[in-house]
mmCIF file of C-alpha atoms in Angstrom:
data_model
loop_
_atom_site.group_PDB
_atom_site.id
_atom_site.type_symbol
_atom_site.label_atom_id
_atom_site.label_comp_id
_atom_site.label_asym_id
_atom_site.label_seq_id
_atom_site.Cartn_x
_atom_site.Cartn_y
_atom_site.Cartn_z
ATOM 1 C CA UNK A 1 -15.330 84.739 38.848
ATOM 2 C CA UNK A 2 -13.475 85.870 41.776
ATOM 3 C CA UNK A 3 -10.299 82.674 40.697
ATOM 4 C CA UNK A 4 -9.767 84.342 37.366
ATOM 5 C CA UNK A 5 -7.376 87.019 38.476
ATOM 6 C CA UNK A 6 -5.203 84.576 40.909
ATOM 7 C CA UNK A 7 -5.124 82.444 37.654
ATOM 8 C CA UNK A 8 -4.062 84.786 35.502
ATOM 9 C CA UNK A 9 -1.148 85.743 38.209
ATOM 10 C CA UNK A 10 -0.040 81.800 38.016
ATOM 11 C CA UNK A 11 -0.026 81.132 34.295
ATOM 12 C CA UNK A 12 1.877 84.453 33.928
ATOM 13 C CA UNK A 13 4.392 83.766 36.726
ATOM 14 C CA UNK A 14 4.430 80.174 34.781
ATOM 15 C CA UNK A 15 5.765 81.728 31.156
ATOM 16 C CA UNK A 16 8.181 83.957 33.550
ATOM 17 C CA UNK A 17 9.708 80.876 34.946
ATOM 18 C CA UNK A 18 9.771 79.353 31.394
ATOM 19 C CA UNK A 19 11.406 82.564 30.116
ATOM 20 C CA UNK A 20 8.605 83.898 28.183
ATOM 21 C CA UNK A 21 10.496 87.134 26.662
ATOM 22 C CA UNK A 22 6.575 88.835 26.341
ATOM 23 C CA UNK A 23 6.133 88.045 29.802
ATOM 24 C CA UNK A 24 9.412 88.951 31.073
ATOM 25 C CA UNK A 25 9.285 92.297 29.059
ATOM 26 C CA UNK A 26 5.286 93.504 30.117
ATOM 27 C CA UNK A 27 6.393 92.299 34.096
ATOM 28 C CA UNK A 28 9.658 94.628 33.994
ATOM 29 C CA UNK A 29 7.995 97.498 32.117
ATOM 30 C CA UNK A 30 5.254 97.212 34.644
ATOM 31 C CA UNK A 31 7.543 97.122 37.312
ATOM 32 C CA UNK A 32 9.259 100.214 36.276
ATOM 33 C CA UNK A 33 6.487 102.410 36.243
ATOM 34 C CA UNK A 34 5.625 101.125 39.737
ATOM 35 C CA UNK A 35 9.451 101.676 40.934
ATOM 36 C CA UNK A 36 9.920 104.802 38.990
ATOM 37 C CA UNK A 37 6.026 106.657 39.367
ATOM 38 C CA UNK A 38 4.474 104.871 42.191
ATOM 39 C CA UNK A 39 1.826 103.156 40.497
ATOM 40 C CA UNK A 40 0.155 100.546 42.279
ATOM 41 C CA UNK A 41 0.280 97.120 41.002
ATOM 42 C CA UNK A 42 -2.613 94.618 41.508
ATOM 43 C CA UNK A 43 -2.132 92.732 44.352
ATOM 44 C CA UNK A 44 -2.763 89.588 42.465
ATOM 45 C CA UNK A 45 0.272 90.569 40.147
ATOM 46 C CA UNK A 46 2.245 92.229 42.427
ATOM 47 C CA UNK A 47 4.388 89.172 44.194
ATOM 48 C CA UNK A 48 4.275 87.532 40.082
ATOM 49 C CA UNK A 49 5.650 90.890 39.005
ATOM 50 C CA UNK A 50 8.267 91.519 41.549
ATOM 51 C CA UNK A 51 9.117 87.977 41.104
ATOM 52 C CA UNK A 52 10.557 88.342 37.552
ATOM 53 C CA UNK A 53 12.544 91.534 38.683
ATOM 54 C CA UNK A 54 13.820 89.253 41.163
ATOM 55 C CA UNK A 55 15.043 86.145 39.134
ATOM 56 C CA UNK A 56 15.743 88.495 35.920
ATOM 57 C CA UNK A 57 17.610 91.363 36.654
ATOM 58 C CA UNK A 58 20.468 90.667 38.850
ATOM 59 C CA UNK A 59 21.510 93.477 40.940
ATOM 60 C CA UNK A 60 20.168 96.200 39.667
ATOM 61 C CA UNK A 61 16.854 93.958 40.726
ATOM 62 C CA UNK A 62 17.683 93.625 44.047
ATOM 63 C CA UNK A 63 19.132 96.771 44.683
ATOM 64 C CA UNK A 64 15.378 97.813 43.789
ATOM 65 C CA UNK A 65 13.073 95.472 45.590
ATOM 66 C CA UNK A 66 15.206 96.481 48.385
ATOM 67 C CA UNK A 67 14.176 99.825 48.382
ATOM 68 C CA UNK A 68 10.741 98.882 47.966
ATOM 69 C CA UNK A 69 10.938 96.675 51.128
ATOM 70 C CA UNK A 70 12.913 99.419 53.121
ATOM 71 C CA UNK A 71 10.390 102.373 52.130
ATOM 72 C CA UNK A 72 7.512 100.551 52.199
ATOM 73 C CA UNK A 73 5.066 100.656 55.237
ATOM 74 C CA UNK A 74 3.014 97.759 53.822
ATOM 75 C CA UNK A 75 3.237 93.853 55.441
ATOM 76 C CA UNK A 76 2.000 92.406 52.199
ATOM 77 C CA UNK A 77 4.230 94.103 50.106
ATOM 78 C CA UNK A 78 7.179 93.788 52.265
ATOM 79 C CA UNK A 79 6.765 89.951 52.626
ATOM 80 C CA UNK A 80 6.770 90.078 48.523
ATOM 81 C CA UNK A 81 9.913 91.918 48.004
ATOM 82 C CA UNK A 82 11.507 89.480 50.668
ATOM 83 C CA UNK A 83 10.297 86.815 48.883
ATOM 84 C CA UNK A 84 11.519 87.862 45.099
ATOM 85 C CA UNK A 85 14.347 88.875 46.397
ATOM 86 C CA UNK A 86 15.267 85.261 47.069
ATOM 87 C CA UNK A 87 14.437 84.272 43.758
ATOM 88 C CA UNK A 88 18.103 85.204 42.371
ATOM 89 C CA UNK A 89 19.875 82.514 40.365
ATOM 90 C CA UNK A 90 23.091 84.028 41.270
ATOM 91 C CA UNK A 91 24.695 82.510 44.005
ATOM 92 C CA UNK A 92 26.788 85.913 45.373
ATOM 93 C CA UNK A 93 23.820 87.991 45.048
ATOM 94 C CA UNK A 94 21.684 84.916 47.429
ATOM 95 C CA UNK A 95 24.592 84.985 49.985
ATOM 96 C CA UNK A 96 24.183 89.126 49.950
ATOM 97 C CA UNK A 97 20.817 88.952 50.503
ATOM 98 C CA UNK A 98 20.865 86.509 53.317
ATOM 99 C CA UNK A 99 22.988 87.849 55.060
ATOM 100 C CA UNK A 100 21.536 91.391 54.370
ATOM 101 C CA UNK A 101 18.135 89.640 55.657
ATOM 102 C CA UNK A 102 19.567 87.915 58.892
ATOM 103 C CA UNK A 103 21.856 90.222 59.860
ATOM 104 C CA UNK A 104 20.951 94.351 58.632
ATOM 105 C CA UNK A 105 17.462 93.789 59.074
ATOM 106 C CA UNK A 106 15.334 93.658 62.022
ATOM 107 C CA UNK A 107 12.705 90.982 60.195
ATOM 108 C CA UNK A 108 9.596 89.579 62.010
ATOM 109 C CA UNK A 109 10.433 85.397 61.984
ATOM 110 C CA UNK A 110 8.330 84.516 59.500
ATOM 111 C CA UNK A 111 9.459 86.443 56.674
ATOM 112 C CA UNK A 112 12.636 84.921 57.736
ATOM 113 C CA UNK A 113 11.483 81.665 57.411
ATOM 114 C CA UNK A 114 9.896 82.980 53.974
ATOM 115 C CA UNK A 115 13.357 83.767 52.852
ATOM 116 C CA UNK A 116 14.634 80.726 53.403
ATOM 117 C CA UNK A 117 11.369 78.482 52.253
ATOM 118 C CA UNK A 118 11.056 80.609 48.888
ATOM 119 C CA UNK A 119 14.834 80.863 48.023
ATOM 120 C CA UNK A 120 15.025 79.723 44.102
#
């Protein structure tokens, strides 16, 4: 079934957002590899994923997703990493990013408005 794969993307972003510690754990290991060796993520996962490194790991996070956005030649993948990256809980870290999105980056509107619509 072509639905399984989106649904396994939802519950799994579900536990995230819950604080599953399995789920938190398997997302950032998974993310690492990507970050680190390049390995592709499936696109189903891949917004789920980056969304974890995102709310979870602060800075350090960011500081990556950025990168990802900023090396990246990819739409999709660029709209994720804009997207996670407004998932932060901490409040300096959200005013750094906005301001890194409105004012350092030359963004097409709508991942503006994605910034903005997504943002925690």
């Amino acid at each position: 079934d072509s639905q399984v794969p989106m649904l396994r993307a939802l519950i799994l972003g579900r536990l995230a957002r819950c604080g599953d510690e399995a789920t938190i754990k398997i997302a950032r290991e998974k993310f690492e590899e990507h970050f680190e060796k390049k390995t592709e993520l499936h696109p189903d996962l891949r917004l789920t994923i980056y969304g974890v490194i995102g709310r979870c790991d602060g800075e350090s996070g960011a500081r990556k997703l950025k990168k990802i956005f900023e090396t990246v030649d990819f739409g999709e993948v660029e709209r994720h990493c804009i997207i996670a990256m407004s998932q932060t809980p901490e409040e300096p870290l959200l005013k750094s990013f906005f301001k890194y999105a409105i004012e350092e980056v030359t963004m097409l509107s709508f991942l503006v408005i994605s910034t903005f619509e997504c943002c925690r």
